Coordinates of C-alpha atoms in Angstrom, one line a residue:
X1205 CA 221.8 157.3 300.3
X1206 CA 221.0 156.9 304.0
X1207 CA 221.6 160.6 304.6
X1208 CA 218.4 161.6 302.8
X1209 CA 214.9 161.4 304.3
X1210 CA 213.1 161.1 301.1
X1211 CA 215.1 159.9 298.1
X1212 CA 212.3 160.5 295.6
X1213 CA 212.8 164.3 296.0
X1214 CA 216.5 164.3 295.0
X1215 CA 217.1 166.6 292.0
X1216 CA 213.7 168.3 292.3
X1217 CA 213.8 172.1 292.1
X1218 CA 211.2 174.3 293.8
X1219 CA 210.9 177.6 291.9
X1220 CA 208.9 179.3 294.6
X1221 CA 211.8 178.8 297.0
X1222 CA 214.5 179.9 294.5
X1223 CA 212.6 182.9 293.1
X1224 CA 214.0 185.2 295.8
X1225 CA 217.5 184.4 294.6
X1226 CA 216.8 185.0 290.9
X1227 CA 216.7 188.8 291.4
X1228 CA 220.0 188.8 293.2
X1229 CA 221.5 186.7 290.5
X1230 CA 220.4 189.1 287.8
X1231 CA 221.7 192.1 289.7
X1232 CA 225.1 190.4 290.2
X1233 CA 225.3 189.7 286.4
X1234 CA 224.5 193.3 285.6
X1235 CA 227.1 194.6 288.0
X1236 CA 229.6 192.2 286.6
X1237 CA 228.9 193.4 283.0
X1238 CA 229.3 197.0 284.0
X1239 CA 232.6 196.3 285.7
X1240 CA 233.8 194.4 282.6
X1241 CA 232.8 197.3 280.3
X1242 CA 234.5 199.9 282.5
X1243 CA 237.7 197.9 282.9
X1244 CA 237.8 197.3 279.1
X1245 CA 237.5 201.1 278.5
X1246 CA 240.2 201.9 281.1
X1247 CA 242.6 199.3 279.7
X1248 CA 242.2 199.9 275.9
X1249 CA 240.6 203.3 275.3
X1250 CA 241.7 205.7 278.1
X1251 CA 245.1 206.6 276.8
X1252 CA 243.9 207.2 273.2
X1253 CA 241.0 209.3 274.6
X1254 CA 243.4 211.4 276.6
X1255 CA 245.7 211.9 273.6
X1256 CA 242.8 213.0 271.5
X1257 CA 241.7 215.5 274.1
X1258 CA 245.2 216.8 274.4
X1259 CA 245.5 217.2 270.6
X1260 CA 242.3 219.2 270.5
X1261 CA 243.5 221.5 273.3
X1262 CA 246.7 222.1 271.3
X1263 CA 244.8 222.8 268.1
X1264 CA 242.6 225.4 269.9
X1265 CA 245.7 227.3 271.1

């Protein structure tokens, strides 16, 4: 433990110093969720959606 100046402060969090990172963390989580939803749609629902639209077009003609 000789690398630390004050060992009594080990493990203490300072919210006022970390608050500027909380907004960044939240925006990263939101972006990640959007990416997951879009990728899920593209992987599982794009082909059935295109087939449905094609069938509607055929029925109209």
